[in-house]
PDB file of C-alpha atoms in Angstrom:
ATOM      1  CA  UNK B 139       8.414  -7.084   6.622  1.00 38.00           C
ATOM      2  CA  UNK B 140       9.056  -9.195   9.503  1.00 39.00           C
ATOM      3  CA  UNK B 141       6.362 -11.443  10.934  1.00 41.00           C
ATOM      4  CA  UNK B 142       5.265 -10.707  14.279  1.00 43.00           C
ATOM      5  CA  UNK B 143       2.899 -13.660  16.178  1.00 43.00           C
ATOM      6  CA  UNK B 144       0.630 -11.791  18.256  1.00 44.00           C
ATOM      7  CA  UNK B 145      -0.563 -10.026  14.846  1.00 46.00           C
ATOM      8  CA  UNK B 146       0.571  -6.147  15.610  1.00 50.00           C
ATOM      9  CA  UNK B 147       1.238  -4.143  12.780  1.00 55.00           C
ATOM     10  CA  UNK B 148       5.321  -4.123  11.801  1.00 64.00           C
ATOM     11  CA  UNK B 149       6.771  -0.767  10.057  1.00 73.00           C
ATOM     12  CA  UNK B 150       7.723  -1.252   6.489  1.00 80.00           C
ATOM     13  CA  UNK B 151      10.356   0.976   5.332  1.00 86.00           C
ATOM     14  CA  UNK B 152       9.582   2.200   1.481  1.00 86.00           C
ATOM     15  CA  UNK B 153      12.263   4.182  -0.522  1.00 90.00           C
ATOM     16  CA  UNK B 154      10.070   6.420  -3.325  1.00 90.00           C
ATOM     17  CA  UNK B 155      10.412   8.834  -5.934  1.00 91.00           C
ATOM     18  CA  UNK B 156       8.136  11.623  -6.731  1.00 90.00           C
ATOM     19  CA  UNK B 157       8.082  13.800  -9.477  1.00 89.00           C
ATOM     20  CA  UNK B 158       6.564  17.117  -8.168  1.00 89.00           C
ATOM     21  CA  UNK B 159       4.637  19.327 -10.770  1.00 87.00           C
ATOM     22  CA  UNK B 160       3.706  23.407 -10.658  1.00 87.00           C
ATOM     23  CA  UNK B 161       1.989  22.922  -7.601  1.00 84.00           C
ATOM     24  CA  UNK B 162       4.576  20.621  -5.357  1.00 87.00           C
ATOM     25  CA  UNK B 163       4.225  17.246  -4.425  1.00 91.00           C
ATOM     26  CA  UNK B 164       0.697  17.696  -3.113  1.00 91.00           C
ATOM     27  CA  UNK B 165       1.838  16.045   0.321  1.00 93.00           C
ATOM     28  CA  UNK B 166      -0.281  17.961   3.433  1.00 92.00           C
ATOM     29  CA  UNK B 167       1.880  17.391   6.488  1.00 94.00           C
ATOM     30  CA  UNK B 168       0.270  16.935  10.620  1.00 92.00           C
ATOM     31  CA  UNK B 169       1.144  19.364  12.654  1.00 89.00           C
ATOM     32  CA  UNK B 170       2.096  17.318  14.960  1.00 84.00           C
ATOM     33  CA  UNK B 171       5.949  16.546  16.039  1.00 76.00           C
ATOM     34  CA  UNK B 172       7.384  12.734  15.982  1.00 85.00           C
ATOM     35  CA  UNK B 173      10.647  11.696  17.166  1.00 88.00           C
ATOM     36  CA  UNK B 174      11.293   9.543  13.979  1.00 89.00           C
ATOM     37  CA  UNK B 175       9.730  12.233  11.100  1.00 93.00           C
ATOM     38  CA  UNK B 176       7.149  13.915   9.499  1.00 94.00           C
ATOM     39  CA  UNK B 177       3.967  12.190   9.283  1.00 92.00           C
ATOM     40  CA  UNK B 178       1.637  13.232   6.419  1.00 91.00           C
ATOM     41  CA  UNK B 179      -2.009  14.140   6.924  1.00 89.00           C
ATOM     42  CA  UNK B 180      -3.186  13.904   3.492  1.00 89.00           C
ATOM     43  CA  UNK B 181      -2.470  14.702  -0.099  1.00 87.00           C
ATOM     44  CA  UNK B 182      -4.473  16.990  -2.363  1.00 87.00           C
ATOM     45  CA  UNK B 183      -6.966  15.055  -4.487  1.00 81.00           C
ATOM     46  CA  UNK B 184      -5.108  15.538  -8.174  1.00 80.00           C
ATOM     47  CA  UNK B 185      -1.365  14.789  -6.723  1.00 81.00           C
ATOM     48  CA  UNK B 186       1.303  12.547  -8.458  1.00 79.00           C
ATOM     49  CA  UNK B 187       2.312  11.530  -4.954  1.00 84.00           C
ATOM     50  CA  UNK B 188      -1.559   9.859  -4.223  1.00 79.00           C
ATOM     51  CA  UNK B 189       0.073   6.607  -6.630  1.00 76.00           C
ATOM     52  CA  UNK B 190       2.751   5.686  -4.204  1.00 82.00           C
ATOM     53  CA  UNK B 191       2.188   8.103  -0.294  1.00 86.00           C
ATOM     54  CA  UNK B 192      -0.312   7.373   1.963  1.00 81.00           C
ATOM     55  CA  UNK B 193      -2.104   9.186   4.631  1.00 81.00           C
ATOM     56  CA  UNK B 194      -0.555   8.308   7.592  1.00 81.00           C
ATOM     57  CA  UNK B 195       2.971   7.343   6.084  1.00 88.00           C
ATOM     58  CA  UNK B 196       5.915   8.611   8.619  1.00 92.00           C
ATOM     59  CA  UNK B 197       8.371  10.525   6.677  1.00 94.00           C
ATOM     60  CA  UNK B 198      11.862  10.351   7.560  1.00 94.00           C
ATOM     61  CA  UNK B 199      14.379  11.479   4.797  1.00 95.00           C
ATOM     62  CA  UNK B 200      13.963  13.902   2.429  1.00 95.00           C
ATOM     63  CA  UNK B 201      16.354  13.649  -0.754  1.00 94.00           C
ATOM     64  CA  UNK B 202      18.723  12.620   1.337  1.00 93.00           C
ATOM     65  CA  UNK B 203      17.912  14.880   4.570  1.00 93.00           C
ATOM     66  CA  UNK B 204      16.813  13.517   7.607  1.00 94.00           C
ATOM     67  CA  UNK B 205      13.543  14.377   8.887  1.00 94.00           C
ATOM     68  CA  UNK B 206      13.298  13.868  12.373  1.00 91.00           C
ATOM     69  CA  UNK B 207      14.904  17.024  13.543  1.00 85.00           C
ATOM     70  CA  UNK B 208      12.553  18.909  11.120  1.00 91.00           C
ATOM     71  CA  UNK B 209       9.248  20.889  11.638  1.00 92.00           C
ATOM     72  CA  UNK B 210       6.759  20.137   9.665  1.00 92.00           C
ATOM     73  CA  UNK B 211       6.562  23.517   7.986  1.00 93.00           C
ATOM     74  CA  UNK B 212      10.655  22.755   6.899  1.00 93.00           C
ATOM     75  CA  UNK B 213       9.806  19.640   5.725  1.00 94.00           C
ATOM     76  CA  UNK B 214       6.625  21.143   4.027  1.00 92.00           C
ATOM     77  CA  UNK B 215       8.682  23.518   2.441  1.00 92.00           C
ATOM     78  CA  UNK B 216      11.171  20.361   0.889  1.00 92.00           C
ATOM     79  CA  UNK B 217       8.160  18.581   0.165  1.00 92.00           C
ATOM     80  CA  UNK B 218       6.425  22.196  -2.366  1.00 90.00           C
ATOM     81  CA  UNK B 219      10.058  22.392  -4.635  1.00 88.00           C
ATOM     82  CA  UNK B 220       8.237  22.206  -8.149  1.00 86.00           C
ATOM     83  CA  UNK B 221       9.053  20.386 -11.053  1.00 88.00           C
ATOM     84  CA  UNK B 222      11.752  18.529  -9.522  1.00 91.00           C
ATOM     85  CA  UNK B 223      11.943  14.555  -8.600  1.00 92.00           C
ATOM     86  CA  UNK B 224      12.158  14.234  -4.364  1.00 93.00           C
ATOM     87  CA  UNK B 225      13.761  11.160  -2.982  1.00 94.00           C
ATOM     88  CA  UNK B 226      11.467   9.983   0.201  1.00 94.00           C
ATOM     89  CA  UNK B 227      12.129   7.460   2.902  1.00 94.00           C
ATOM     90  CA  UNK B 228       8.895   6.278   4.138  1.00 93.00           C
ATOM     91  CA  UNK B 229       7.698   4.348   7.361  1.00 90.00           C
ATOM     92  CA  UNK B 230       4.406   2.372   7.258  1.00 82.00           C
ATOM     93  CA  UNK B 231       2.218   0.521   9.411  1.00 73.00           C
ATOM     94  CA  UNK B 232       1.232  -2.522   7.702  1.00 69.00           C
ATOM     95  CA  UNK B 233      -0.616  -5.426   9.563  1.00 71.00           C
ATOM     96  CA  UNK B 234       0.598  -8.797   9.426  1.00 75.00           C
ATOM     97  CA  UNK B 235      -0.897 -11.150   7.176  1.00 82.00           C
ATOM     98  CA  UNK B 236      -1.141 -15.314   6.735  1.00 87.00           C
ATOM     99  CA  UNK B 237      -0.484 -15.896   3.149  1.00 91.00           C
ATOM    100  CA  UNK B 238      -1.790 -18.663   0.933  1.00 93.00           C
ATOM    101  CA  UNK B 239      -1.167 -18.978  -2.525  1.00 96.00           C
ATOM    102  CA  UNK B 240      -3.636 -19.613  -4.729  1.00 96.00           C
ATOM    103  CA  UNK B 241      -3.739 -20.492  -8.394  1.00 96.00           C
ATOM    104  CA  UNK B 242      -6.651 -19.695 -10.873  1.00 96.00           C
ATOM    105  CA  UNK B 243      -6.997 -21.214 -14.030  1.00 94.00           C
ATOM    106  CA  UNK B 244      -8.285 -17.459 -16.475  1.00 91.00           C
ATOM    107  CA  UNK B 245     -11.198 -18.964 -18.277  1.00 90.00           C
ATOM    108  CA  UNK B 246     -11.305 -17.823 -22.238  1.00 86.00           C
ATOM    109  CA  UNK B 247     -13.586 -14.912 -21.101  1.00 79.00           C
ATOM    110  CA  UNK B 248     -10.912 -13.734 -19.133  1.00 73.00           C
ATOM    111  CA  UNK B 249     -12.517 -12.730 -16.363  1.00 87.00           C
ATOM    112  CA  UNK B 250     -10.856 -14.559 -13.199  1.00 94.00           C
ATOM    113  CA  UNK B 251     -14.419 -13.981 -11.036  1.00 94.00           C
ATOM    114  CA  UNK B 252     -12.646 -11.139  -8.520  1.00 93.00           C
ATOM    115  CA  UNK B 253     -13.758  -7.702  -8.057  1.00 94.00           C
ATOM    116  CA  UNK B 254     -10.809  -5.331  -6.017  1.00 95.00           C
ATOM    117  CA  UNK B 255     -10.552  -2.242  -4.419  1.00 92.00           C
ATOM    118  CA  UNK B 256      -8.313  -0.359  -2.538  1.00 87.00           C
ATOM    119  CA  UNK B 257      -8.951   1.280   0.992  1.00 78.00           C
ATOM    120  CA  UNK B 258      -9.005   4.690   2.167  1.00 65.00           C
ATOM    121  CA  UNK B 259      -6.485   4.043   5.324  1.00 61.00           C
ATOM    122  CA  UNK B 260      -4.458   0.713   4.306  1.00 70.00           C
ATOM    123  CA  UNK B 261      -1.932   0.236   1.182  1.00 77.00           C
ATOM    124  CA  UNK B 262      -2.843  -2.589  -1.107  1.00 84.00           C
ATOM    125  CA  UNK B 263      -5.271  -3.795  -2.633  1.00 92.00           C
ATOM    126  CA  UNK B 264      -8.098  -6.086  -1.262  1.00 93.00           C
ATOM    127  CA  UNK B 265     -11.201  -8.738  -2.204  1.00 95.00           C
ATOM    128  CA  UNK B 266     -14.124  -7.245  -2.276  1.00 95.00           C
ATOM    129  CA  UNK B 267     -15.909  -9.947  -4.100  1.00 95.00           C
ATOM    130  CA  UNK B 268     -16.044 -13.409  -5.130  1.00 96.00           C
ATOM    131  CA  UNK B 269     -18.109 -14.281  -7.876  1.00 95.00           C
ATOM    132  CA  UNK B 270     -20.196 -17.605  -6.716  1.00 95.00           C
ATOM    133  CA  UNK B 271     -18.962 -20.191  -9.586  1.00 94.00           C
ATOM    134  CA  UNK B 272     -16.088 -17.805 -10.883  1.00 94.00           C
ATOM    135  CA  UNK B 273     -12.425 -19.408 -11.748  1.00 95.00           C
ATOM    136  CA  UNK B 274     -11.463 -17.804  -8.313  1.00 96.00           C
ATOM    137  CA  UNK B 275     -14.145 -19.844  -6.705  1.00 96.00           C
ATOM    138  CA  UNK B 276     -13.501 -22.779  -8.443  1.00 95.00           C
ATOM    139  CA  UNK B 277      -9.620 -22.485  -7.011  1.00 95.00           C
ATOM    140  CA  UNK B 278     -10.913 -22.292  -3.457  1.00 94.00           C
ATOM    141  CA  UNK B 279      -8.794 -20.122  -0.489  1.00 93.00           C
ATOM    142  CA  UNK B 280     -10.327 -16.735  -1.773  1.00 95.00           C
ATOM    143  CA  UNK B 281     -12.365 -14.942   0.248  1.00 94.00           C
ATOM    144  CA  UNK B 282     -13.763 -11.412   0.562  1.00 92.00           C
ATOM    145  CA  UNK B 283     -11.831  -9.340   2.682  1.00 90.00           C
ATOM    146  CA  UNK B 284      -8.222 -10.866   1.704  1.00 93.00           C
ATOM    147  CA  UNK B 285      -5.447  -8.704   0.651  1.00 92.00           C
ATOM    148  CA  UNK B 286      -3.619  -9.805  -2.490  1.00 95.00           C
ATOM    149  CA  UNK B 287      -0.264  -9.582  -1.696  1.00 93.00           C
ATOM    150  CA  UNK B 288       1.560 -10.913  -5.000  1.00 94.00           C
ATOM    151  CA  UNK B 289       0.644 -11.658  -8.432  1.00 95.00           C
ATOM    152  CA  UNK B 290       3.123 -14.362 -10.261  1.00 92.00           C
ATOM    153  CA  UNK B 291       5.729 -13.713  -7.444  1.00 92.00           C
ATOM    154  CA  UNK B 292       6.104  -9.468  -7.765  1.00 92.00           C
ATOM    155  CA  UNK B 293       4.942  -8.150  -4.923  1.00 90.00           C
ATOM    156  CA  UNK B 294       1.600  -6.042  -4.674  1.00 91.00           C
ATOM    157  CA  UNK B 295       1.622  -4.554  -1.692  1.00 84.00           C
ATOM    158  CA  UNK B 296       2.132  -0.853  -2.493  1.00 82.00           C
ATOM    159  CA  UNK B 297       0.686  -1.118  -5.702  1.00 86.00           C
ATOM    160  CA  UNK B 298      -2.983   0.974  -6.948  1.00 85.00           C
ATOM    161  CA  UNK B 299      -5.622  -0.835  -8.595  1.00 89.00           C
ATOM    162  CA  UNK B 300      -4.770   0.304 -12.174  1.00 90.00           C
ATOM    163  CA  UNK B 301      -1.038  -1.086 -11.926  1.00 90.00           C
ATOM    164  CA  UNK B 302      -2.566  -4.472 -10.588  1.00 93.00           C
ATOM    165  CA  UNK B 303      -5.462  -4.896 -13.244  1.00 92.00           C
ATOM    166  CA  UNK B 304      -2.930  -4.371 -15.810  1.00 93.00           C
ATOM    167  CA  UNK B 305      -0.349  -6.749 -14.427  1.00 92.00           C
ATOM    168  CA  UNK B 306      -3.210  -9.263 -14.341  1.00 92.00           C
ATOM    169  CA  UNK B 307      -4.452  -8.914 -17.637  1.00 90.00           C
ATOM    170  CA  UNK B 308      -0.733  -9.535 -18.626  1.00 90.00           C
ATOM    171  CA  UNK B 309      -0.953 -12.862 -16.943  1.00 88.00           C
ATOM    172  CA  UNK B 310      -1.359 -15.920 -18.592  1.00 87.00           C
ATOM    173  CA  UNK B 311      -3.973 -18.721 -18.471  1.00 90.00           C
ATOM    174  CA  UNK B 312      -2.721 -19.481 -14.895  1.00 93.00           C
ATOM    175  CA  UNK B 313      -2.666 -16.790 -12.469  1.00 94.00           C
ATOM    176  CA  UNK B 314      -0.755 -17.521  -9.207  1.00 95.00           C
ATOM    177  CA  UNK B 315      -1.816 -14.771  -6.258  1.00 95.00           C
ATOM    178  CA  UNK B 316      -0.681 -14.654  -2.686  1.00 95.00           C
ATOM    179  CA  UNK B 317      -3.952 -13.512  -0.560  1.00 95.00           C
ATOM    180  CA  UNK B 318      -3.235 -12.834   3.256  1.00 91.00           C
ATOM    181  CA  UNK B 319      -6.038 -13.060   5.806  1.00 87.00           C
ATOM    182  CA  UNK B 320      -4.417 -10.767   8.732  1.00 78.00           C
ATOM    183  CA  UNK B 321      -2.794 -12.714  11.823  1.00 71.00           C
ATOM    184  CA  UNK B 322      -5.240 -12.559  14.843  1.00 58.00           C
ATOM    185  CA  UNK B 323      -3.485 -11.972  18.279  1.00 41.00           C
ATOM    186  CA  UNK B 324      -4.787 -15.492  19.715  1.00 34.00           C
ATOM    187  CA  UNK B 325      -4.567 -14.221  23.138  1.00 32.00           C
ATOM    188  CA  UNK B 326      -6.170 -11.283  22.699  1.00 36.00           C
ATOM    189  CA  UNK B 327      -9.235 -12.493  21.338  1.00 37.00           C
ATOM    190  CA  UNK B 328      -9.613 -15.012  24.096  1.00 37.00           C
ATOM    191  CA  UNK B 329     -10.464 -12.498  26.513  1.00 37.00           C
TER     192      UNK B 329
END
């Protein structure tokens, strides 16, 4: 991602693979026509694809096709082969964040003093507590509303909450995140 100062969101480009069951890939395209791809609506509650799309996620190749001179019913079609493994390009809006690394000493109850979740229109996975007292208190620089954006150096951006517990429990008795509190357009909130 580049780094843009007045805080806008910058596109991410994501390559993914998606292994597509009886029923498709479970990807609901908009209606609507864009220049640069498909963009997808929603997925069906029980899809493969809900671990690594997103609603709102621009699609612009399709195993290899390009999908801007596609209608969304074509690239429906593509997207409803079953049992097969597609090859997507996606585009992504992703705000800009500051990051700050952090490191957290696991206490023996293993518990670092963090509760996460993940939200309905943004990738990632975000704060949604601090535990007064906790080992991520104690470390200081956490704060509710942070994304995490790396655990031990691998990127977390497009990861779900069950891939990210489990690469924390896996951690040691140090755990190094990267939380990002998103860039705020300076001269837009001084009007």
């Amino acid at each position: 991602v580049s780094t843009q100062s007045t805080g806008e969101p910058v596109r991410d480009e994501v390559s993914i693979k998606i292994k597509t069951d009886d029923h498709g890939s479970g990807i609901l395209l908009s209606s609507q026509t864009y220049p640069e791809g498909v963009l997808v609506r929603a997925l069906t509650p029980t899809s493969i694809a809900q671990q690594s799309i997103w609603a709102q996620d621009l699609i612009t190749s399709i195993d290899g096709n390009s999908t801007s001179d596609m209608s969304s019913e074509e690239a429906g079609q593509l997207l409803s082969t079953t049992n097969c493994l597609l090859s997507l390009v996606v585009k992504r809006d992703c705000p800009v964040y500051l990051p700050r690394e952090v490191v957290i000493e696991k206490p023996k109850s293993g518990s670092i003093g963090l509760s996460i979740s993940e939200r309905w229109s943004l990738p990632g996975i975000y704060i949604s507590q601090v535990t007064v007292g906790g080992a991520a208190d104690a470390a200081g620089g956490v704060e509710r509303g942070q994304r995490i954006l790396s655990i031990g150096g691998q990127s977390v951006k497009y990861m779900r909450q069950p891939e990210f517990v489990k690469l924390l429990k896996e951690c040691g008795p140090r755990v190094v995140l990267t939380v990002g509190t998103p860039a705020i357009d300076e001269s837009r909130s001084a009007a």
